[in-house]
Coordinates of C-alpha atoms in Angstrom, one line a residue:
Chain A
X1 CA 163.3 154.9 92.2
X2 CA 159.5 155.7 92.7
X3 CA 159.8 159.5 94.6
X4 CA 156.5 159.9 96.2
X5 CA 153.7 157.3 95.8
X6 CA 150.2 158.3 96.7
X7 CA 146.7 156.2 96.7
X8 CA 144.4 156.1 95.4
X9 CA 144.3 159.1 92.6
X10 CA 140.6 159.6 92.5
X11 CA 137.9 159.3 95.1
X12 CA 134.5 160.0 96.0
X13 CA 133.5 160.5 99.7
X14 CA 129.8 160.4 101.3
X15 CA 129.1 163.3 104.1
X16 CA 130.6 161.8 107.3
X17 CA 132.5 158.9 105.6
X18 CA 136.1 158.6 106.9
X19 CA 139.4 157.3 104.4
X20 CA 142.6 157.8 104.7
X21 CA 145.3 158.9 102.0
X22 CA 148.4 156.5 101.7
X23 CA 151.5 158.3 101.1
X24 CA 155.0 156.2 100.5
X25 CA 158.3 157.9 99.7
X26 CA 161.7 155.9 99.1
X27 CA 164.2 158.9 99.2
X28 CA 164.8 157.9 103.1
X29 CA 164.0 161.9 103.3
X30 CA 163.1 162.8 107.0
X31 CA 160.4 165.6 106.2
X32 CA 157.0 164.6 105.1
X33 CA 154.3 167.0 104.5
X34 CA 150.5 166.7 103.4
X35 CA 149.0 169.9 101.7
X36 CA 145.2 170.8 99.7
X37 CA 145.0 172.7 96.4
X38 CA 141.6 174.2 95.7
X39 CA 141.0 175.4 92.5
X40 CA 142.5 178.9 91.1
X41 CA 144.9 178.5 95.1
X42 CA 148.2 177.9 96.2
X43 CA 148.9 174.7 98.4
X44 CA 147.8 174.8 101.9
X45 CA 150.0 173.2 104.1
X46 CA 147.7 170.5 106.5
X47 CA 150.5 168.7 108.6
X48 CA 153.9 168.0 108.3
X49 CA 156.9 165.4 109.9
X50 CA 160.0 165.9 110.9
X51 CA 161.0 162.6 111.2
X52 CA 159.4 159.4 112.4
X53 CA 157.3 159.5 115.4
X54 CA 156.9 163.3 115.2
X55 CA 154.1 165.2 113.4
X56 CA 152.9 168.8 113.5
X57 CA 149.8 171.3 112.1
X58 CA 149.6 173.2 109.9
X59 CA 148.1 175.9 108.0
X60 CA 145.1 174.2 108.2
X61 CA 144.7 170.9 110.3
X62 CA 141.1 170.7 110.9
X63 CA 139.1 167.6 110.1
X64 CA 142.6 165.9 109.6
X65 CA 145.3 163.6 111.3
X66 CA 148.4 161.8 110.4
X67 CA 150.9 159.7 111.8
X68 CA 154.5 158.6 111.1
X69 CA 155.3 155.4 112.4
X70 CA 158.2 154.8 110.1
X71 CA 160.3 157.1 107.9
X72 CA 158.9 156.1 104.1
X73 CA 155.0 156.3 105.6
X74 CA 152.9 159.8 106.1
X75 CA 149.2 158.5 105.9
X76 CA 146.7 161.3 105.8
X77 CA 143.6 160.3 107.8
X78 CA 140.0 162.1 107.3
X79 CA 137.5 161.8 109.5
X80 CA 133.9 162.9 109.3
X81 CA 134.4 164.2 105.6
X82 CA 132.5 167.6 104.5
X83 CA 132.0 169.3 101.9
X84 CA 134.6 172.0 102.3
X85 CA 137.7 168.9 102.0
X86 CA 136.9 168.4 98.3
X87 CA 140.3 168.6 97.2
X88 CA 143.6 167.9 95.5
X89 CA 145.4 166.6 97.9
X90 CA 149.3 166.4 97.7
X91 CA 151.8 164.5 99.6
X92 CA 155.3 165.4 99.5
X93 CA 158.8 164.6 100.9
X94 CA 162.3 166.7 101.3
X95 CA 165.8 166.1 103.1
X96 CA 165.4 169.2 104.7
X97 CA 167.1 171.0 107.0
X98 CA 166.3 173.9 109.7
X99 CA 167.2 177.2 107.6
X100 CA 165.6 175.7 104.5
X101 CA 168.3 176.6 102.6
X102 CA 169.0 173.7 99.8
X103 CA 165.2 172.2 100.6
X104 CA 164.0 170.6 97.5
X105 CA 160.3 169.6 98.1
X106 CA 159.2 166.2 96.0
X107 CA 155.8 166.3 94.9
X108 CA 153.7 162.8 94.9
X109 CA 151.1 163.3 91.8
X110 CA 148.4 164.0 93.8
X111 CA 144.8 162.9 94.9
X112 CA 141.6 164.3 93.9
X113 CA 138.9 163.8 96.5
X114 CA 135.3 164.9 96.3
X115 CA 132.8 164.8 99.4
X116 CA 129.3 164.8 98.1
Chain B
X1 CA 150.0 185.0 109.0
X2 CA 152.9 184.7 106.5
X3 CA 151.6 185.6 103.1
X4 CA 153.6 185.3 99.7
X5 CA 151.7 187.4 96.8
X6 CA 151.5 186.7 93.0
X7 CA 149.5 188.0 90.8
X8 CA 147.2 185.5 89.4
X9 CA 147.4 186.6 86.0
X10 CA 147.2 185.2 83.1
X11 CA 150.0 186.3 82.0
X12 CA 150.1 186.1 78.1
X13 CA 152.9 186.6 75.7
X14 CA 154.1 185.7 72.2
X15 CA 156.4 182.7 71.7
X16 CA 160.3 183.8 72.3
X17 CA 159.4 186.5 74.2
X18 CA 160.7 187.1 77.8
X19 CA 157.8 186.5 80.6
X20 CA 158.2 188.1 84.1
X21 CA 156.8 186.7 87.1
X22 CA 156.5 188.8 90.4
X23 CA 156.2 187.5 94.0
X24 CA 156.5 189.3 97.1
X25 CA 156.4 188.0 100.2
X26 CA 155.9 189.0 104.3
X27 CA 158.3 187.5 106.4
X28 CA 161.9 189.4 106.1
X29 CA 163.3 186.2 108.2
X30 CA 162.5 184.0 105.1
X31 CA 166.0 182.7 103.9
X32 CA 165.1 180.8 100.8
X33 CA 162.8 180.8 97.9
X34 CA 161.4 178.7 95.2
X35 CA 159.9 178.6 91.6
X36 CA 157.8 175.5 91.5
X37 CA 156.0 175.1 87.9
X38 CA 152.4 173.0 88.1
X39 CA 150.8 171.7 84.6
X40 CA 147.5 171.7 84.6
X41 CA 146.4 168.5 86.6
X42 CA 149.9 167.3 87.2
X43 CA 151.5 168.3 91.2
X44 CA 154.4 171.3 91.3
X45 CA 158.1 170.7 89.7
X46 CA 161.1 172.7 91.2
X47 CA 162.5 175.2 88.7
X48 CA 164.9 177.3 90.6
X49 CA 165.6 178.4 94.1
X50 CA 167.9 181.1 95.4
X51 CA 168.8 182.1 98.3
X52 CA 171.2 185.7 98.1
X53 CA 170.1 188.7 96.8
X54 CA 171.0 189.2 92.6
X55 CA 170.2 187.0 90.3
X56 CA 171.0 183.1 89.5
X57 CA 170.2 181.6 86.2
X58 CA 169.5 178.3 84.8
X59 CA 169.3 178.0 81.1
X60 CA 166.2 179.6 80.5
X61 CA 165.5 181.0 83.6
X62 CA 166.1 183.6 85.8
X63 CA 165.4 184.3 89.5
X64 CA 165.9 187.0 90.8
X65 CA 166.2 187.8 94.7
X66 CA 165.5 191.6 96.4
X67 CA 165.5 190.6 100.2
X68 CA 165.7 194.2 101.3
X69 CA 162.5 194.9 99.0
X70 CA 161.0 191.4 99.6
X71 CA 160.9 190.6 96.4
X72 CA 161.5 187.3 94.0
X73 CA 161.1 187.7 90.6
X74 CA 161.5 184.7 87.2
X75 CA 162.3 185.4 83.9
X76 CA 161.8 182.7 81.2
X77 CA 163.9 184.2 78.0
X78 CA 163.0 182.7 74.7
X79 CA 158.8 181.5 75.7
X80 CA 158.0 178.4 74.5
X81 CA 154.1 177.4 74.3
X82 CA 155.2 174.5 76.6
X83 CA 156.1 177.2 79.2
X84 CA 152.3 177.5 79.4
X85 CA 151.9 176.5 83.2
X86 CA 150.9 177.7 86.5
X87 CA 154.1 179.3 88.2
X88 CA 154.2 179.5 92.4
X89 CA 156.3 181.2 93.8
X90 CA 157.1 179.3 97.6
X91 CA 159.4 181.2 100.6
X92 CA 160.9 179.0 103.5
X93 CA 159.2 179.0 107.2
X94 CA 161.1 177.2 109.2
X95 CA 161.2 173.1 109.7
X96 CA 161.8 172.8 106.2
X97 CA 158.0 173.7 105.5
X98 CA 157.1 176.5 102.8
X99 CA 154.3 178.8 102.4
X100 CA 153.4 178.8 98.8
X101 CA 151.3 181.4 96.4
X102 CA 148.6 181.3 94.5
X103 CA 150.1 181.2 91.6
X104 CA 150.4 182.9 88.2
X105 CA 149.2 181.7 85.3
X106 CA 151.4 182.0 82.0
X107 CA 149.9 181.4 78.9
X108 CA 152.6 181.8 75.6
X109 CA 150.5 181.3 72.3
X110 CA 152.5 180.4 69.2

């Protein structure tokens, strides 16, 4: 049982170059969600899925998009990177459910991402 | 805009000592809350979650829930130098997501 699986673990963008973030979970959880850590800060939620077919923003969507074709896959796409998405960058599943209540979040180990 | 508040320390005490860890957050709809502990480098473990005012312990630990003063609170009994982490504190918004805080950071020296 792998949990989360992100790739790759380390990357170095160019200004304007575009990658995306591969994130695989086989916990058959519905909720996927992609958040940033920057240094000495809490996790910043970008987008998160309900379930396959249906994503959502949010805390902080811009320069970002995602999709979820299929429950295990939440791939994080970045277009036009900058500066300012230098980054940890963590995926991370849970069962969920509406009140939250019993919502364990599963962290993947994360994905450090520098735009120079 | 939801906030959750910790301070982000360090917070330094002696081996078997008891460290306290404050959070407070803004949203009185919030219904559950979580201690997620992140090693340097290494992505956030669960720790504890509650959800009714009082406390609820797990070996160790101690969370402590104040809904009416918006308030979640861990105690680690007994500090061990492993304890040395980054502690968030993260409160349920709806859909399942969570808005996390910064963090505080413990540091217990031998």
């Amino acid at each position: 049982n792998a949990g989360v699986t992100q790739t790759p673990k380390f990357r170095i963008l160019k200004i304007g170059q575009s990658m995306t973030l591969q994130c695989t979970q086989d916990m058959n959880h519905n909720y996927m969600y992609w958040y940033r850590q920057d240094p000495g800060m809490g996790l910043k939620l970008i987008y998160y899925s309900v379930g396959a077919g249906i994503t959502d923003k949010g805390e902080v969507p811009n320069g970002y998009n995602v999709s979820r074709s299929t429950t295990e896959d939440f791939p994080l796409r970045l277009e036009l990177a900058a500066p300012s998405q230098t980054s940890v960058y963590f995926c991370a599943s849970s069962y969920g459910d509406w009140t939250g209540i019993g919502n364990t979040i599963y962290f993947g180990e994360g994905s450090w991402l520098t735009v120079v | 805009q939801k906030e959750v508040e910790q301070n982000s320390g360090p917070l330094s005490v002696p081996e078997g000592a008891i460290a306290s860890l404050n959070c407070t957050y803004s949203d009185r709809g919030s219904q559950s809350f979580f201690w997620y502990r992140q090693y340097s480098g290494k992505s956030p473990e669960l720790i504890m979650s509650i959800y009714s005012n009082g406390d609820k312990e797990d070996g160790r630990f101690t969370a402590q829930l104040n809904k009416a003063s918006q308030y979640v609170s861990l105690l680690i009994r007994d500090s061990q130098p492993s304890d040395s982490a980054t502690y968030l504190c993260a409160v349920n918004e709806g859909y399942s997501t969570l808005t996390f805080g910064k963090g505080t950071m413990l540091l217990v020296s031998p």
